[in-house]
Coordinates of C-alpha atoms in Angstrom, one line a residue:
X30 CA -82.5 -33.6 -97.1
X31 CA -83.5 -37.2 -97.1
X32 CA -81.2 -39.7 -99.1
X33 CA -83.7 -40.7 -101.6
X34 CA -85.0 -36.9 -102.4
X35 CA -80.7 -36.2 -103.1
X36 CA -81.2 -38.7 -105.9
X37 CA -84.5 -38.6 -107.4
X38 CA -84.0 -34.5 -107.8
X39 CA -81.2 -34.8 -110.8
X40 CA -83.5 -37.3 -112.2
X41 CA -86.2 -35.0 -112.2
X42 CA -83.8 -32.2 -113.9
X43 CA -83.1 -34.1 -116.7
X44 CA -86.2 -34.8 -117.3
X45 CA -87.3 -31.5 -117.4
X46 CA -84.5 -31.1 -119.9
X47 CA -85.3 -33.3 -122.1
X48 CA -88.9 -32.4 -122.7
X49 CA -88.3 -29.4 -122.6
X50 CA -90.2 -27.9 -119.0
X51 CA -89.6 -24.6 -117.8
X52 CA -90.4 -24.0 -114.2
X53 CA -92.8 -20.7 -113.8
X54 CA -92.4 -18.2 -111.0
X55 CA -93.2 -14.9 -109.8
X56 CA -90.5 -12.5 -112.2
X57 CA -88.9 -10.1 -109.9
X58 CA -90.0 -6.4 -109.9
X59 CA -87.9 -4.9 -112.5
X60 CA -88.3 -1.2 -112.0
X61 CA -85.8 1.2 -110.0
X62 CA -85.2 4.5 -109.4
X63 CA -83.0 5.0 -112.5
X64 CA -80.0 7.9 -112.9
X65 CA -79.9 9.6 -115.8
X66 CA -76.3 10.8 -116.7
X67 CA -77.2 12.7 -119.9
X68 CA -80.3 14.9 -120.3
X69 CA -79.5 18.0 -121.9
X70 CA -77.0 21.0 -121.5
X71 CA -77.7 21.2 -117.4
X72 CA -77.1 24.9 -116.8
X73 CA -78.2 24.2 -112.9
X74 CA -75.9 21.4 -112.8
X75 CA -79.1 19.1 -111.4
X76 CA -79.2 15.0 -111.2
X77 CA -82.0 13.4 -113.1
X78 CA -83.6 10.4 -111.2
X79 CA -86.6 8.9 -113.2
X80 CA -89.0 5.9 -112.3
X81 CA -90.9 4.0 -114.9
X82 CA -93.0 1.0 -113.3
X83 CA -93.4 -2.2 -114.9
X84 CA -95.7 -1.9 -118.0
X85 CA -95.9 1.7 -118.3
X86 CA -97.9 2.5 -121.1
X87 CA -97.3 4.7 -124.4
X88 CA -98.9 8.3 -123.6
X89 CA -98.9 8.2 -119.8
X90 CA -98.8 10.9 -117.6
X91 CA -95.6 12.3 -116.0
X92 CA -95.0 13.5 -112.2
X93 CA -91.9 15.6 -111.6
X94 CA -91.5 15.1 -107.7
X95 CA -88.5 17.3 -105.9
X96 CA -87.3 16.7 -102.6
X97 CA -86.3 19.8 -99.9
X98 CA -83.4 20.9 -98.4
X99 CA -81.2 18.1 -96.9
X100 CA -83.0 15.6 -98.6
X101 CA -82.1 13.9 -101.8
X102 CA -84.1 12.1 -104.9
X103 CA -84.5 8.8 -103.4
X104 CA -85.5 10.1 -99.8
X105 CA -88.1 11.6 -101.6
X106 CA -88.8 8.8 -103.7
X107 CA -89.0 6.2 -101.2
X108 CA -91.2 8.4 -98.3
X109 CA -93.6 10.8 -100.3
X110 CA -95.9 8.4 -101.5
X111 CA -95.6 9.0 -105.4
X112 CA -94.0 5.2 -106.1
X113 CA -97.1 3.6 -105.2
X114 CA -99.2 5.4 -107.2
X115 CA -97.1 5.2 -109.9
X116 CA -97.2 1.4 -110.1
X117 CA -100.9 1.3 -109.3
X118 CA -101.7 3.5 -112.0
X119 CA -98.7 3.6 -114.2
X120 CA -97.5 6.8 -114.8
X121 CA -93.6 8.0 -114.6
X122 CA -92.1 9.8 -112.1
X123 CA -88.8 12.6 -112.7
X124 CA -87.1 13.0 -109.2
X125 CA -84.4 16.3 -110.0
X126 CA -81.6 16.3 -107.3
X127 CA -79.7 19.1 -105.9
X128 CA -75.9 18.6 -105.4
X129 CA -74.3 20.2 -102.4
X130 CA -71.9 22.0 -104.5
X131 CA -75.0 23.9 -105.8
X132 CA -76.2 24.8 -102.3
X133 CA -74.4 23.1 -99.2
X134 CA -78.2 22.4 -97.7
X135 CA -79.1 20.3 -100.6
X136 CA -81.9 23.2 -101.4
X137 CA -82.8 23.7 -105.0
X138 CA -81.6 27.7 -105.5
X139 CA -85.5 28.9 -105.5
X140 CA -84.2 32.2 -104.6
X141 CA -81.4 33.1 -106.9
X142 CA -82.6 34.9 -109.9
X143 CA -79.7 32.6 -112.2
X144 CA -81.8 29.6 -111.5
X145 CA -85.9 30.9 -111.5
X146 CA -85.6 32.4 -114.9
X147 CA -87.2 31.3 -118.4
X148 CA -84.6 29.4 -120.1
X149 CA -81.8 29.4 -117.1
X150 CA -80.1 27.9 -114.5
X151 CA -81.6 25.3 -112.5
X152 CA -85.4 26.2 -114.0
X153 CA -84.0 25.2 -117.4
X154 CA -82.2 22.1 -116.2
X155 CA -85.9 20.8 -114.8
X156 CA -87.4 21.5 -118.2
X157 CA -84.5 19.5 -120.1
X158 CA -85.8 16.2 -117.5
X159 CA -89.1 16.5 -119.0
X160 CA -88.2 16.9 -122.5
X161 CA -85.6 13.9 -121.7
X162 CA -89.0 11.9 -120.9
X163 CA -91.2 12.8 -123.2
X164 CA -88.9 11.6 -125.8
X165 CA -87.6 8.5 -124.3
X166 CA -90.2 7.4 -122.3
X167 CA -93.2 8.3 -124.4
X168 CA -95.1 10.5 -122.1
X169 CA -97.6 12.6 -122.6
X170 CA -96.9 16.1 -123.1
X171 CA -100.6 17.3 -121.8
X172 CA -100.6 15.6 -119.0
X173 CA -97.3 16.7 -116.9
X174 CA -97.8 17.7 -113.6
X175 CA -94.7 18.9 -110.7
X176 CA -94.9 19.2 -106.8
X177 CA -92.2 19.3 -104.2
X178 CA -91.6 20.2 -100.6
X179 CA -90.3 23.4 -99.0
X180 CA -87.4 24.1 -101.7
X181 CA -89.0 21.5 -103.7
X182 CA -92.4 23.2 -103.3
X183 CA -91.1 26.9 -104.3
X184 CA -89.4 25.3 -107.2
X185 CA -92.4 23.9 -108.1
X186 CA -94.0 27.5 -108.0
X187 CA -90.6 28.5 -110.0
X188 CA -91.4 25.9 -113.1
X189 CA -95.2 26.4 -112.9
X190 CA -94.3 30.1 -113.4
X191 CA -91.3 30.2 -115.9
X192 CA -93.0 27.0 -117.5
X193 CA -96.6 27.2 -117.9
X194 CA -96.7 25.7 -121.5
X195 CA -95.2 22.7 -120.0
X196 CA -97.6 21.5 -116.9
X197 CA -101.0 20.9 -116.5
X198 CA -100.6 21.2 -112.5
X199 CA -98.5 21.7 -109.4
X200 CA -99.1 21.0 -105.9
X201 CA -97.1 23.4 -103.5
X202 CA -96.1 21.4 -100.0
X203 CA -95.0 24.0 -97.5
X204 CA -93.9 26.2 -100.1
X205 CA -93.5 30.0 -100.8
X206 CA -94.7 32.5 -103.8
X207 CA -92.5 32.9 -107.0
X208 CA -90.3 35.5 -106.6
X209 CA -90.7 35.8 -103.0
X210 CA -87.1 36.2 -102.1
X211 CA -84.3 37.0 -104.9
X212 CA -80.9 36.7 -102.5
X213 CA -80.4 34.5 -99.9
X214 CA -80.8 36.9 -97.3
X215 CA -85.0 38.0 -98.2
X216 CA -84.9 33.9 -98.6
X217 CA -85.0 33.8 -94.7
X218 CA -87.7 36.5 -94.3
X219 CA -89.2 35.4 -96.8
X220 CA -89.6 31.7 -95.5
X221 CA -90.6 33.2 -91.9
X222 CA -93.1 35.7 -90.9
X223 CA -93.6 35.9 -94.9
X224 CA -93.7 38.9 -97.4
X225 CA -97.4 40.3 -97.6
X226 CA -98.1 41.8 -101.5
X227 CA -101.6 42.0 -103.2
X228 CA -102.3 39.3 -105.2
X229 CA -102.2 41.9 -108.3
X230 CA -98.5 42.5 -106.8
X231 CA -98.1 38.8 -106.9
X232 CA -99.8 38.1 -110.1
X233 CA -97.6 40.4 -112.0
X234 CA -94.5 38.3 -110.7
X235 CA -95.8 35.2 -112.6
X236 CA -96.7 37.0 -115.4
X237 CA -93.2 38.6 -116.1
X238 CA -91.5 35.2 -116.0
X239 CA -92.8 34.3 -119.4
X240 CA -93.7 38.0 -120.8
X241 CA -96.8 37.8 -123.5
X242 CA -97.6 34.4 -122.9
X243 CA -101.8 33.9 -123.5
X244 CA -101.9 30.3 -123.4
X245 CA -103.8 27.9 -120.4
X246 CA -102.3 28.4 -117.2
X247 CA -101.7 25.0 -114.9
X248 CA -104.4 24.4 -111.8
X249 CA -102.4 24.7 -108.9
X250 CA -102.6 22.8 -105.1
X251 CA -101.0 24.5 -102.3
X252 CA -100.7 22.1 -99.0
X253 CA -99.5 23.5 -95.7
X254 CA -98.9 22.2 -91.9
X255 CA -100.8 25.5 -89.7
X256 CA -98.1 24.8 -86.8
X257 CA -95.2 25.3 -89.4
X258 CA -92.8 27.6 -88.0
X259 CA -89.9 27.0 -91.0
X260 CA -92.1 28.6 -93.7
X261 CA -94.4 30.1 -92.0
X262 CA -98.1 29.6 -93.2
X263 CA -98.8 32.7 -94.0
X264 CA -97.5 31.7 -97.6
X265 CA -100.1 29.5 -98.2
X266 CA -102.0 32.7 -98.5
X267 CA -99.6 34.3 -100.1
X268 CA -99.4 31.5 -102.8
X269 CA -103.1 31.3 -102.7
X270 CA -103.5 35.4 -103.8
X271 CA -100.4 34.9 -106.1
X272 CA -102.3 31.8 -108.2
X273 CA -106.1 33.3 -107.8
X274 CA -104.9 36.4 -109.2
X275 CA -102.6 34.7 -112.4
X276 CA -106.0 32.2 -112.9
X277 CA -108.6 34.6 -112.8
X278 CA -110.6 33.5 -109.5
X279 CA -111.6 35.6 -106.6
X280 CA -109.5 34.8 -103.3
X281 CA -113.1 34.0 -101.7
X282 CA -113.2 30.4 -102.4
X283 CA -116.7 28.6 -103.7
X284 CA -116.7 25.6 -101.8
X285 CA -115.0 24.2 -98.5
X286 CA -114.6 20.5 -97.4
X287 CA -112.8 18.6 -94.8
X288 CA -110.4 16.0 -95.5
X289 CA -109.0 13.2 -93.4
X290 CA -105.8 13.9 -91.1
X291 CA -107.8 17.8 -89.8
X292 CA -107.5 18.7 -93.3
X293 CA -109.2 21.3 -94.6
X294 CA -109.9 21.9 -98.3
X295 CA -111.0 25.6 -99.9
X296 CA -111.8 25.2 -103.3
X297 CA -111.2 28.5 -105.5
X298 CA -113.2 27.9 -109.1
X299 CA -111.5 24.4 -109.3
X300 CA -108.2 26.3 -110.3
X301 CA -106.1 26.7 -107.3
X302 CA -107.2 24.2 -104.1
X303 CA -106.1 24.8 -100.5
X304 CA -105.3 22.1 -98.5
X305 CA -104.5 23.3 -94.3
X306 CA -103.0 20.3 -92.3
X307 CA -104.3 21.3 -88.9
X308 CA -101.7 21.1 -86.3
X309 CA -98.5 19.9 -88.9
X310 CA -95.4 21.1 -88.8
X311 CA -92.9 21.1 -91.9
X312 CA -93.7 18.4 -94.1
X313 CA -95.2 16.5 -96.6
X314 CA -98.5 14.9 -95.5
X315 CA -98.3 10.9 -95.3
X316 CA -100.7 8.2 -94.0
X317 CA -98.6 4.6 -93.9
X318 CA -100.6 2.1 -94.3
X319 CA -102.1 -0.6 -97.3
X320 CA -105.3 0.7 -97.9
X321 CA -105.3 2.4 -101.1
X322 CA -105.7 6.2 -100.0
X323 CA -102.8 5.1 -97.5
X324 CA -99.1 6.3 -98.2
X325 CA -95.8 6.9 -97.5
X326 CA -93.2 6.9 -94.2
X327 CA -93.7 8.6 -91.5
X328 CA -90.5 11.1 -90.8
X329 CA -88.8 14.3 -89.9
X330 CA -90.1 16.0 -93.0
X331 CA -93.2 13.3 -93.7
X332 CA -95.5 13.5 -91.0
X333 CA -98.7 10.8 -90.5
X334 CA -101.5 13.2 -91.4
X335 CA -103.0 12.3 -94.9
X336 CA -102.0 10.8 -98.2
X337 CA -101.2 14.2 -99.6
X338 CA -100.1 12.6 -102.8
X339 CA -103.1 9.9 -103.0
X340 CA -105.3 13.2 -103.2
X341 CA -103.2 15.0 -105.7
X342 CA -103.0 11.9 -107.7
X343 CA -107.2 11.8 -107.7
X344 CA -107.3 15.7 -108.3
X345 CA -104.9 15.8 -111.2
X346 CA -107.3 12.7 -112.8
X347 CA -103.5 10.4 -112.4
X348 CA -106.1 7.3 -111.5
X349 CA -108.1 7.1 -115.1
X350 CA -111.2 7.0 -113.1
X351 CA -110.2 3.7 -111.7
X352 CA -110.6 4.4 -107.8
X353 CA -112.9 7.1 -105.9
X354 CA -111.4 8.2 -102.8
X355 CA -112.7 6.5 -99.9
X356 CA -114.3 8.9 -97.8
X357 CA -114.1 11.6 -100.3
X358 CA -115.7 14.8 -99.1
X359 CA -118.7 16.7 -100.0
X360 CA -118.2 19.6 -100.8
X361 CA -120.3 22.4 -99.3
X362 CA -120.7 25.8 -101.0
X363 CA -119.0 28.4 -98.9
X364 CA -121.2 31.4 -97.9
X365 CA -121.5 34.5 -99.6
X366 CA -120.6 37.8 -98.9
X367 CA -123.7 39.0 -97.3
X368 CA -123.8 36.7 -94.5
X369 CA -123.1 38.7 -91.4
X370 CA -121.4 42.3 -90.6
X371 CA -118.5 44.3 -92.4
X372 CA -116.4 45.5 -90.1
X373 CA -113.4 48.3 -90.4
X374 CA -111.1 48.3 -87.9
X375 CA -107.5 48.3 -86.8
X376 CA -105.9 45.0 -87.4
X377 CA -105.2 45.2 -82.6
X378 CA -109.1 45.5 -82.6
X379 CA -109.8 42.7 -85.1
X380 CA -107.7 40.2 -83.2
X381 CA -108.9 41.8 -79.6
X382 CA -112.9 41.1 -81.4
X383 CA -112.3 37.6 -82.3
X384 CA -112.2 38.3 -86.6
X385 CA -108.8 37.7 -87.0
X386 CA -105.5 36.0 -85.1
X387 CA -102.0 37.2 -85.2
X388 CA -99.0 35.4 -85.3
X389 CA -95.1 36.6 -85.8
X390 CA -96.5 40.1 -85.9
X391 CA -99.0 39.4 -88.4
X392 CA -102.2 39.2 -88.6
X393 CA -104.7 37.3 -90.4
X394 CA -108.2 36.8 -90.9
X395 CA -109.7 34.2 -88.9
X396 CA -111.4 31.3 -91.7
X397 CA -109.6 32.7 -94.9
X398 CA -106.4 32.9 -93.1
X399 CA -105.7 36.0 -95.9
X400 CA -103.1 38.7 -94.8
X401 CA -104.0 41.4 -93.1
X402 CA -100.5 42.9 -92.5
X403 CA -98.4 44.3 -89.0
X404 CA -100.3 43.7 -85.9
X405 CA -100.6 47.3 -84.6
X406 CA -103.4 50.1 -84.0
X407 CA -102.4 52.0 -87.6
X408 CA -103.1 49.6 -90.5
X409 CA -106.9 48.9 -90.6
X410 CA -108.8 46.7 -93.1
X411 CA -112.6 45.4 -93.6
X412 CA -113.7 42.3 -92.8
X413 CA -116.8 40.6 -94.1
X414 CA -118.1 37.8 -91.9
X415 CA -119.6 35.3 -94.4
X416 CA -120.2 32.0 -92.2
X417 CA -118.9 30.4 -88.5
X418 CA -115.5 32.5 -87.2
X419 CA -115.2 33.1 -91.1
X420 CA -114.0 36.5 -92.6
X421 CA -112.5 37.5 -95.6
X422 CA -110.7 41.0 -96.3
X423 CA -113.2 43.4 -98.1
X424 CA -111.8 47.0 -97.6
X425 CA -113.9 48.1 -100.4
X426 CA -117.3 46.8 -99.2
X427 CA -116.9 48.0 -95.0

């Protein structure tokens, strides 16, 4: 530093002083992923992580986001995506966190009865966060929505089904049915071929969780890699028969689109959306970049597909109308029912015809991607061709 700046800069200081000057600058970002040590009675024994960006205003909308097995709060924080949106649109953000003591994987206990019950366990201890929130940090009660990966994402089916007075929405990444598995042994046969039920089957799990309850049901997203071999993604159907049948909607859906990344979306009555990640494995979808539809970190469990939370933002209406998606999809109305043949068959002869594809022993229709059960010559089903290498299951109708 030259001689005369080393004397002229006290000089300058006291000057300041005197009349009184303050010096403006950028103020540093304030907001953190925050612990919260007290937040009810915490039957599951969870952490509470919450996020409130800077300015957050009175009434805004809350996000509960939970990571999957090995994985903690701020992993998920920091790679999903959700932070961003969160400042650019200011709404808060719950992150639950499993302790090892509770599982020695880090996975929330989706398949212990204890913990996916009304009013117990680990389900209760999510619902205590959000009450924690809406009284401290103002939010509003209508507009609380939850999503989570793998045992994140059957948790999330766990809260949208024990809780549905509580969220509006849930989006499912790589996630299983509620009440799929109730030890830890179905867990792993669960995750991987699947369990196939009817969605009536299905249906009446979700009901039973909170008996008598006639109020609105949330909308619910289901987002799945196809080349997932940890949870198998035959549980997107599953999940997709379990929430069609609890909403009311038929398991044809009205209208298909494709999203960036191979994604493809079917659109069941606006209720319950399915989003297929051609080609991903295990993850949540990311897409790092700056552009605003751009997101997260690229990982083991985050894979550079799409923004899957930029999308689930838009969809649960998190933006306020302030951006349209770039690129956002038309969406085309899918064909109906008397588009081409109906065809009985065994489920060998359907896969052998080109209608449907097996994989782990199971079969599926080809398009729908619904369950058709054992690949074998003894269980048959329809199939009704309604567009391109599209078939749904109609056993009533062939």
């Amino acid at each position: 530093m030259p001689r005369w700046l080393r004397f002229i800069l006290p000089a300058i200081a006291v000057f300041a002083t005197a009349v009184g000057l303050t010096v403006v600058s950028t103020p540093a970002y304030a907001a953190s992923l925050t612990t919260v040590s007290s937040f009810g009675s915490n039957p599951g024994n969870l952490t509470m992580y919450s996020y409130r960006p800077d300015g957050l205003p009175a009434n805004a909308p809350l996000v509960v986001a939970m990571h999957g097995c090995t994985q903690n709060a701020t992993d998920y924080f920091t790679n999903a995506g959700w932070r961003k949106y969160a400042d650019l649109w200011r709404f808060a953000l719950v992150l639950p966190e499993q302790k090892s003591a509770n599982n020695s994987s880090s996975c929330f206990n989706w398949f212990e009865t204890g913990d996916t019950a009304r009013g117990a366990g680990e389900a209760l201890s999510v619902k205590q966060m959000v009450d924690y929130a809406a009284t401290n940090y103002q939010v509003d009660r209508g507009r609380v929505y939850v999503t989570g990966l793998s045992a994140g994402a059957a948790m999330t089916a766990v809260m949208l089904a024990t809780y549905p007075d509580v969220f509006a929405g849930g989006a499912i990444m790589a996630g299983l049915p509620y009440r799929c598995a109730t030890s830890t042994t179905s867990a792993f046969s669960c995750m991987n071929p699947g369990v196939d039920k009817t969605p009536a089957a299905w249906g009446d799990l979700v009901r039973s969780a909170y008996s008598g309850y006639s109020g609105t049901r949330p909308r619910v997203s289901i987002w799945h890699g196809t080349s997932d071999t940890t949870v198998a993604p035959a549980n997107a159907t599953e999940l997709r028969d379990q929430w069609t049948n609890v909403l009311g909607v038929s398991q044809t859906p009205t209208a298909t689109s494709s999203l960036p990344g191979g994604t493809s979306l079917a659109n069941y009555g606006d209720k319950v959306k399915v989003y297929l990640v051609s080609g991903m494995t295990h993850a949540t979808p990311v897409d790092p970049g700056s552009a605003t539809e751009q997101c997260g970190t690229a990982g083991t469990y985050y894979k550079d597909t799409i923004c899957s939370s930029y999308y689930q933002a838009l969809d649960w209406g998190l933006n306020g109308g302030v951006v349209t998606p770039t690129g956002s999809p038309t969406a085309s109305p899918s064909p109906t029912p008397t588009a081409g043949p109906c065809v009985r068959a065994s489920n060998y002869a359907h896969v052998t015809a080109g209608r449907a594809h097996q994989s782990g022993g199971y079969v599926y229709a080809n398009g729908s991607n619904q369950a058709m059960g054992l690949y074998n010559v003894f269980t048959t089903h329809g199939l009704q061709q309604t567009g391109a290498n599209y078939y749904v299951v109609a056993d009533t109708a062939c």
